[in-house]
XYZ file of C-alpha atoms in Angstrom:
521
model
C 77.457 65.460 92.733
C 81.012 64.258 93.260
C 84.163 65.807 94.652
C 86.898 66.285 92.052
C 90.514 67.430 91.979
C 90.409 69.256 88.652
C 90.274 73.039 88.466
C 86.720 74.273 87.782
C 86.180 75.540 84.239
C 84.505 78.811 83.303
C 80.770 78.389 83.364
C 80.745 75.596 85.962
C 78.789 76.153 89.143
C 81.214 75.700 91.997
C 79.767 74.993 95.394
C 81.385 74.423 98.718
C 80.069 71.575 100.799
C 80.503 71.202 104.529
C 80.385 68.014 106.573
C 76.598 67.987 106.569
C 76.346 68.230 102.795
C 75.000 71.784 102.809
C 75.926 73.748 99.695
C 77.528 77.163 99.988
C 76.757 78.539 96.535
C 80.278 79.603 95.526
C 80.225 80.115 91.751
C 82.664 80.690 88.922
C 82.177 83.966 87.051
C 83.439 83.205 83.535
C 86.764 85.043 84.040
C 89.803 83.935 82.035
C 91.572 81.202 84.016
C 95.304 80.398 84.199
C 96.232 83.933 83.112
C 98.370 85.059 86.068
C 101.348 83.298 87.648
C 103.282 83.976 90.867
C 105.455 86.799 89.512
C 102.555 88.266 87.548
C 100.410 88.341 90.681
C 103.182 89.953 92.728
C 103.740 92.584 90.016
C 100.006 93.381 90.007
C 100.104 93.800 93.792
C 103.187 96.055 93.722
C 101.772 98.061 90.818
C 98.481 98.645 92.639
C 100.268 99.844 95.779
C 102.263 102.291 93.596
C 105.287 102.578 95.908
C 106.882 105.647 94.273
C 103.616 107.591 94.239
C 102.878 106.623 97.852
C 106.335 107.663 99.009
C 106.313 111.101 97.405
C 102.883 111.910 98.841
C 103.345 110.545 102.376
C 107.005 110.967 103.379
C 106.509 114.588 104.407
C 103.118 113.995 106.031
C 104.454 111.078 108.066
C 107.438 113.091 109.283
C 104.990 115.826 110.250
C 103.204 113.349 112.531
C 106.045 111.261 114.000
C 109.315 113.026 113.144
C 112.398 110.830 113.082
C 110.350 107.728 113.798
C 109.083 107.586 110.212
C 110.982 104.316 109.444
C 109.536 102.801 112.638
C 106.021 103.791 111.578
C 106.546 102.217 108.171
C 107.538 99.021 109.952
C 104.572 99.301 112.314
C 102.206 99.703 109.353
C 103.764 96.657 107.727
C 102.956 94.428 110.716
C 99.117 94.491 110.508
C 99.361 94.164 106.706
C 101.506 91.043 107.113
C 99.137 89.581 109.705
C 96.092 90.291 107.536
C 97.920 88.751 104.562
C 97.888 85.426 106.432
C 94.104 85.740 106.674
C 93.804 86.412 102.951
C 96.077 83.489 102.119
C 94.185 80.969 104.261
C 90.742 82.154 103.189
C 91.790 82.054 99.552
C 92.944 78.456 99.941
C 89.519 77.483 101.224
C 87.401 79.731 98.985
C 89.283 81.063 95.919
C 86.665 83.603 94.884
C 87.289 86.971 93.184
C 84.888 88.594 95.666
C 87.611 88.136 98.338
C 86.676 90.209 101.412
C 83.003 90.368 100.453
C 82.631 86.628 99.826
C 84.684 85.539 102.826
C 82.976 87.861 105.310
C 79.557 86.708 104.056
C 80.581 83.104 104.654
C 81.905 83.950 108.113
C 79.435 86.539 109.452
C 76.467 86.541 107.099
C 75.171 88.745 104.267
C 74.875 92.117 106.023
C 78.405 92.265 107.411
C 79.683 90.891 104.116
C 77.809 93.490 102.079
C 79.232 96.352 104.142
C 82.713 94.855 103.918
C 82.405 94.751 100.132
C 81.095 98.321 100.101
C 84.094 99.507 102.111
C 86.405 98.008 99.499
C 84.449 99.507 96.596
C 84.359 103.033 98.041
C 88.008 102.996 99.086
C 89.025 101.873 95.617
C 87.038 104.556 93.774
C 88.556 107.249 96.015
C 92.048 105.887 95.393
C 91.422 105.706 91.648
C 90.416 109.361 91.556
C 93.484 110.373 93.558
C 95.798 108.294 91.365
C 94.387 109.912 88.240
C 94.913 113.352 89.749
C 98.515 112.556 90.696
C 99.200 111.112 87.228
C 97.903 114.356 85.715
C 100.040 116.552 87.963
C 103.204 114.608 87.218
C 102.370 114.436 83.513
C 102.459 118.227 83.228
C 105.346 118.533 85.690
C 107.406 116.024 83.704
C 106.497 117.727 80.428
C 107.663 121.027 81.883
C 110.946 119.505 83.072
C 111.649 117.845 79.711
C 110.867 120.964 77.662
C 112.360 123.384 80.166
C 109.215 125.490 79.864
C 107.653 126.440 83.240
C 104.435 127.504 81.500
C 103.789 123.890 80.469
C 104.241 122.655 84.035
C 101.899 125.449 85.151
C 99.085 123.987 83.033
C 98.364 121.640 85.924
C 97.175 124.676 87.857
C 94.511 125.342 85.248
C 91.466 123.570 86.681
C 89.834 122.912 83.302
C 93.038 121.468 81.794
C 93.664 119.426 84.937
C 90.187 117.864 84.944
C 90.246 117.073 81.213
C 93.680 115.456 81.492
C 92.570 113.468 84.528
C 89.496 112.205 82.694
C 91.739 111.160 79.804
C 93.900 109.089 82.172
C 90.799 107.493 83.702
C 89.387 106.679 80.256
C 92.669 105.129 79.102
C 92.988 103.013 82.258
C 89.354 101.907 81.970
C 89.892 100.853 78.353
C 93.018 98.834 79.171
C 91.316 97.114 82.116
C 88.293 96.362 79.946
C 90.525 94.674 77.359
C 91.756 92.058 79.808
C 94.123 91.324 82.638
C 96.964 90.253 80.334
C 96.589 93.168 77.911
C 99.502 95.088 79.425
C 101.461 92.347 81.176
C 104.794 93.364 79.603
C 104.045 97.045 80.276
C 103.282 96.358 83.952
C 106.553 94.445 84.360
C 108.421 97.358 82.780
C 106.696 100.038 84.869
C 107.187 98.213 88.158
C 110.805 97.472 87.254
C 111.359 101.150 86.401
C 109.894 102.276 89.733
C 112.030 99.944 91.821
C 115.202 100.710 89.851
C 114.800 104.495 90.042
C 114.072 104.630 93.777
C 117.000 102.288 94.455
C 119.333 104.615 92.536
C 117.751 107.630 94.255
C 118.235 106.118 97.723
C 121.854 105.182 96.999
C 122.653 108.707 95.758
C 120.882 110.298 98.734
C 122.958 108.293 101.209
C 126.165 109.060 99.286
C 125.489 112.824 99.292
C 124.114 113.005 102.849
C 127.230 114.631 104.302
C 127.163 117.419 101.691
C 123.807 118.921 102.713
C 122.939 121.216 105.600
C 120.458 119.545 107.923
C 121.486 116.007 106.980
C 121.585 113.349 109.699
C 123.650 110.300 110.552
C 121.758 107.035 110.636
C 120.486 105.948 114.058
C 118.846 102.693 115.097
C 116.537 104.768 117.319
C 114.638 105.670 114.144
C 113.317 102.111 114.199
C 111.769 102.447 117.672
C 107.983 103.036 117.427
C 107.751 103.617 121.191
C 109.701 106.863 120.793
C 106.704 108.569 119.130
C 105.557 111.439 121.353
C 101.907 110.449 121.766
C 99.459 107.684 120.925
C 97.452 110.118 118.786
C 100.559 110.922 116.734
C 101.356 107.212 116.502
C 97.900 106.292 115.171
C 97.903 109.255 112.752
C 101.246 108.096 111.382
C 100.072 104.487 111.364
C 96.960 105.453 109.390
C 99.201 107.013 106.742
C 101.444 103.956 106.838
C 98.501 101.598 106.342
C 97.390 103.682 103.373
C 100.748 103.284 101.596
C 100.487 99.487 101.852
C 96.918 99.389 100.576
C 96.455 97.481 97.329
C 98.526 94.331 97.877
C 95.282 92.351 98.196
C 94.683 92.905 94.476
C 96.803 89.755 94.115
C 93.857 87.869 95.626
C 91.244 89.568 93.440
C 92.692 87.707 90.444
C 92.517 84.310 92.168
C 90.014 82.902 89.681
C 92.350 84.001 86.871
C 95.530 82.643 88.470
C 97.542 79.510 87.810
C 96.892 77.488 90.974
C 94.080 79.670 92.296
C 94.145 78.241 95.826
C 97.828 78.919 96.574
C 99.483 81.219 94.028
C 97.594 84.457 94.905
C 98.440 84.169 98.609
C 102.108 83.620 97.864
C 102.095 86.522 95.425
C 100.594 88.798 98.089
C 103.281 87.908 100.639
C 106.021 88.441 98.037
C 104.572 91.817 97.065
C 104.396 92.985 100.692
C 108.025 92.028 101.363
C 109.244 93.921 98.281
C 107.157 96.961 99.206
C 108.262 97.211 102.841
C 111.906 96.773 101.822
C 111.549 99.647 99.333
C 109.836 101.884 101.865
C 112.442 101.360 104.563
C 115.291 101.913 102.112
C 113.890 105.230 100.883
C 112.718 106.425 104.322
C 116.163 105.974 105.845
C 117.915 107.488 102.804
C 115.826 110.674 102.602
C 115.972 111.175 106.353
C 119.764 110.947 106.244
C 119.962 113.338 103.273
C 117.297 115.937 104.043
C 116.690 115.648 107.782
C 113.321 116.659 109.217
C 113.749 120.413 109.260
C 110.966 122.770 108.205
C 113.063 124.802 105.761
C 114.484 124.086 102.318
C 114.664 120.390 101.455
C 113.855 119.302 105.013
C 111.148 116.673 105.160
C 109.226 118.758 107.677
C 108.817 121.653 105.222
C 105.021 122.112 104.859
C 105.470 123.613 101.382
C 106.919 120.379 99.981
C 105.314 117.754 102.226
C 102.718 116.704 99.641
C 105.349 116.019 96.959
C 108.749 115.278 98.481
C 110.340 113.837 95.344
C 109.628 117.028 93.374
C 111.743 118.916 95.912
C 114.532 116.321 96.186
C 114.856 115.060 92.597
C 117.318 117.657 91.298
C 119.350 118.117 94.521
C 119.891 114.369 94.893
C 120.099 113.127 91.295
C 120.950 116.270 89.335
C 118.812 117.957 86.713
C 119.410 115.204 84.154
C 118.725 112.081 86.206
C 116.198 113.946 88.340
C 113.733 113.786 85.465
C 113.773 109.997 85.872
C 112.234 110.413 89.324
C 109.376 112.463 87.847
C 108.906 109.797 85.188
C 108.920 107.089 87.883
C 106.169 108.841 89.864
C 104.125 109.298 86.686
C 104.673 105.630 85.781
C 103.777 104.560 89.313
C 100.483 106.470 89.332
C 99.564 105.437 85.786
C 100.346 101.752 86.342
C 98.450 101.703 89.622
C 95.504 103.475 88.010
C 95.162 100.580 85.578
C 95.588 97.712 88.062
C 93.421 99.327 90.754
C 90.412 98.723 88.517
C 90.925 94.993 89.134
C 89.596 94.710 92.724
C 86.679 97.109 92.334
C 85.438 95.463 89.134
C 85.807 91.920 90.451
C 84.218 92.704 93.796
C 81.240 94.254 91.991
C 81.143 91.196 89.712
C 81.046 88.840 92.693
C 78.434 90.875 94.555
C 76.255 90.848 91.453
C 76.814 87.135 90.832
C 75.582 86.390 94.354
C 72.601 88.769 93.909
C 73.907 91.383 96.344
C 74.226 93.925 93.504
C 72.084 94.594 90.400
C 72.415 91.745 87.849
C 73.943 93.999 85.165
C 77.298 93.935 86.990
C 77.524 90.153 86.608
C 78.212 90.331 82.876
C 81.648 89.112 81.721
C 82.907 90.057 78.257
C 82.777 86.935 76.071
C 86.122 87.667 74.386
C 88.201 89.573 76.920
C 86.899 87.562 79.895
C 86.689 90.674 82.079
C 83.803 92.177 84.096
C 83.227 94.767 81.385
C 80.141 96.510 82.773
C 81.627 96.767 86.267
C 84.896 98.149 84.880
C 83.173 100.832 82.804
C 80.902 101.878 85.694
C 83.936 102.102 88.003
C 85.661 104.337 85.459
C 82.641 106.604 85.100
C 82.194 106.793 88.896
C 85.872 107.705 89.304
C 85.714 110.453 86.708
C 82.507 111.947 88.077
C 83.702 111.751 91.688
C 87.011 113.469 90.954
C 85.479 116.169 88.760
C 82.775 117.038 91.281
C 85.140 117.053 94.244
C 87.663 119.224 92.387
C 85.006 121.723 91.353
C 83.341 121.826 94.777
C 86.456 122.290 96.898
C 90.084 121.232 96.939
C 89.702 120.848 100.717
C 86.894 118.319 100.258
C 89.107 116.311 97.901
C 91.984 116.329 100.405
C 89.680 115.290 103.251
C 88.254 112.458 101.165
C 91.757 111.082 100.753
C 92.353 111.384 104.512
C 89.151 109.388 105.092
C 90.619 106.493 103.132
C 92.443 105.116 106.159
C 89.134 104.624 107.951
C 87.627 102.564 105.128
C 90.794 100.527 104.591
C 90.970 99.594 108.278
C 87.246 98.798 108.181
C 87.285 96.103 105.514
C 90.753 94.719 106.295
C 89.786 94.208 109.960
C 86.516 92.476 109.023
C 88.448 90.147 106.693
C 90.970 89.315 109.416
C 88.234 88.459 111.919
C 86.385 86.519 109.211
C 89.410 84.232 108.947
C 89.403 83.509 112.675
C 85.678 82.771 112.734
C 85.581 80.805 109.482
C 88.324 78.439 110.675
C 87.385 78.426 114.366
C 86.777 74.651 114.430
C 90.211 73.987 112.930
C 92.280 76.077 115.352
C 92.945 73.158 117.705
C 94.113 70.769 114.981
C 97.740 71.942 114.991
C 100.023 74.748 116.133
C 100.229 75.982 112.540
C 96.448 76.238 112.222
C 96.230 78.062 115.538
C 98.829 80.610 114.467
C 98.100 81.293 110.789
C 94.307 80.908 110.933
C 93.689 82.301 114.394
C 96.313 84.174 116.387
C 98.070 86.112 113.620
C 94.950 87.244 111.698
C 93.221 88.018 115.009
C 96.097 90.252 116.116
C 96.059 92.008 112.758
C 92.326 92.602 113.067
C 92.687 93.965 116.590
C 95.464 96.335 115.551
C 93.420 97.673 112.647
C 90.347 98.023 114.862
C 92.384 100.092 117.326
C 93.589 102.347 114.510
C 90.009 102.597 113.193
C 88.681 103.657 116.606
C 91.452 106.178 117.265
C 91.179 107.613 113.752
C 87.409 107.935 114.164
C 87.994 109.897 117.363
C 90.671 112.130 115.842
C 88.590 112.808 112.724
C 85.935 114.523 114.840
C 88.356 117.432 115.308
C 88.138 119.927 112.403
C 91.931 120.313 112.605
C 92.293 116.797 111.182
C 92.940 116.944 107.433
C 92.373 120.245 105.632
C 90.969 121.977 108.712
C 87.457 122.378 107.316
C 84.329 121.394 109.214
C 80.586 120.814 108.917
C 78.551 122.164 111.848
C 81.673 122.054 114.007
C 82.506 118.448 113.095
C 85.649 117.665 111.098
C 85.034 117.207 107.371
C 87.119 114.029 107.344
C 84.778 112.465 109.909
C 81.698 113.556 107.967
C 83.078 112.141 104.699
C 84.432 108.884 106.153
C 81.373 108.027 108.212
C 79.059 109.447 105.569
C 80.396 107.137 102.853
C 79.885 104.124 105.110
C 76.332 105.268 105.906
C 75.607 105.610 102.189
C 76.565 101.957 101.961
C 74.087 101.101 104.715
C 71.315 102.912 102.823
C 72.150 101.124 99.564
C 72.225 97.820 101.422
C 68.686 98.497 102.637
C 67.617 99.155 99.041
C 69.237 95.919 97.851
C 67.596 94.069 100.721
C 64.223 94.895 99.184
C 65.359 93.999 95.656
C 67.229 90.813 96.527
C 65.788 89.269 99.709
C 67.174 85.802 98.923
C 70.772 86.965 99.352
C 70.025 88.649 102.661
C 68.199 85.559 103.902
C 71.436 83.633 103.313
C 69.957 81.484 100.575
C 72.447 82.383 97.811
C 75.816 82.365 99.568
C 75.859 80.485 102.855
C 78.302 80.013 105.706
C 81.191 77.639 106.409
C 81.586 75.514 103.302
C 85.178 74.309 103.056
C 85.263 71.535 100.439
C 85.146 72.380 96.722
C 82.778 70.467 94.500
C 82.032 70.956 90.809
C 78.570 70.364 89.417
C 78.525 69.029 85.851
């Protein structure tokens, strides 16, 4: 066994070796290598975040929590994401594995913490996929109604049977594209992301230009950027939870590390680039719509509860006119559809990694021989998404809404574990240099602490039935029951896998602290 500089080839067994010669069991999965470059990775990250979709669904809700401090909250949500991005970048340099959070937390804290971290990512992703498909469906019929000028076509979205069938069609199409390979729609992803960014830039510019013409409009103030002006800590954490949700997905850049050109460095750089583009877009739009519409509770005001779940639908025509306004509907549809396709990437590759390391059933470890994708994992993720959305929609719209609210809890859960995993994994290197101390210790640690604080406060707030849709189970808020319940389901499944795969849970398959790559011939 000899250390080499060359990139491991598909089919090789890649192991990490520490100073004592212990092997760490890191393996290649047979994915297609050298398929994604820096810009491609950044586009995948931006597409997964779906900035236009996130903005239309959270602008009103965020204003409802923090008022004029919405831009400040967007900045505050960006900070832990940036700090956690340093953790992802450094861990990826040491262990470029498509299992990302799962693999790294196993190597830092052991198999049980790692398994739960991977479960948090899987559950969060399936919930997001179902929501994205639902939003794509709503904007599909809304856009069709706008283009044809026929309100009855737009009203088809209100027909539950039509809505579910259309949603399942979107899920099936996205599953098929993801199954075909990561480069199958490269040109399409570039076009869709470019369309999103162009349309919201034009929208923001027109909103600022017309701000003085609208009742309730506001003049820009630097006080909007002050997070300490939020009325209470509970309101701050509620807004921050929403803000964290709208940044979720940038780590997809790291899920394609084994398929990237320069797997140790390119994904981390792509993630940082994606985050910068996203936060710039969010601040631009947040300031523009606040100047144009204000935060009033009537008409186009951002505080209007009747439009808070879809701000762009209310502002498209007033800001851009009936002609150009359709472009905003198309941009939201494109945003949701593009994100639906790329969001399959992390869930399928995490399941692939967990199966490869015997933490999941072996069937998920199969990679398509031609397309070089985790085919079985992708199809199962698609089926799970379709079933989850259909059942939740049929059971109760409130349950579906509360499930989405519970997302923030799961996102904070696995991001925080990953951040702390970085600190622990590199703990012996923190005294080597100031850079190592900062980027491997202090910055990821601060990000983890911030997310832990949001997790704890959100857990407390979720207990109140007023949180989310207002529904409850035995006097306990439904959001709490769903969020904690999904994590407990993971604990039960982990116990089942413990019986089926004891070697993984004994730490015999994937072991700790193994920094140096070695390829076995």
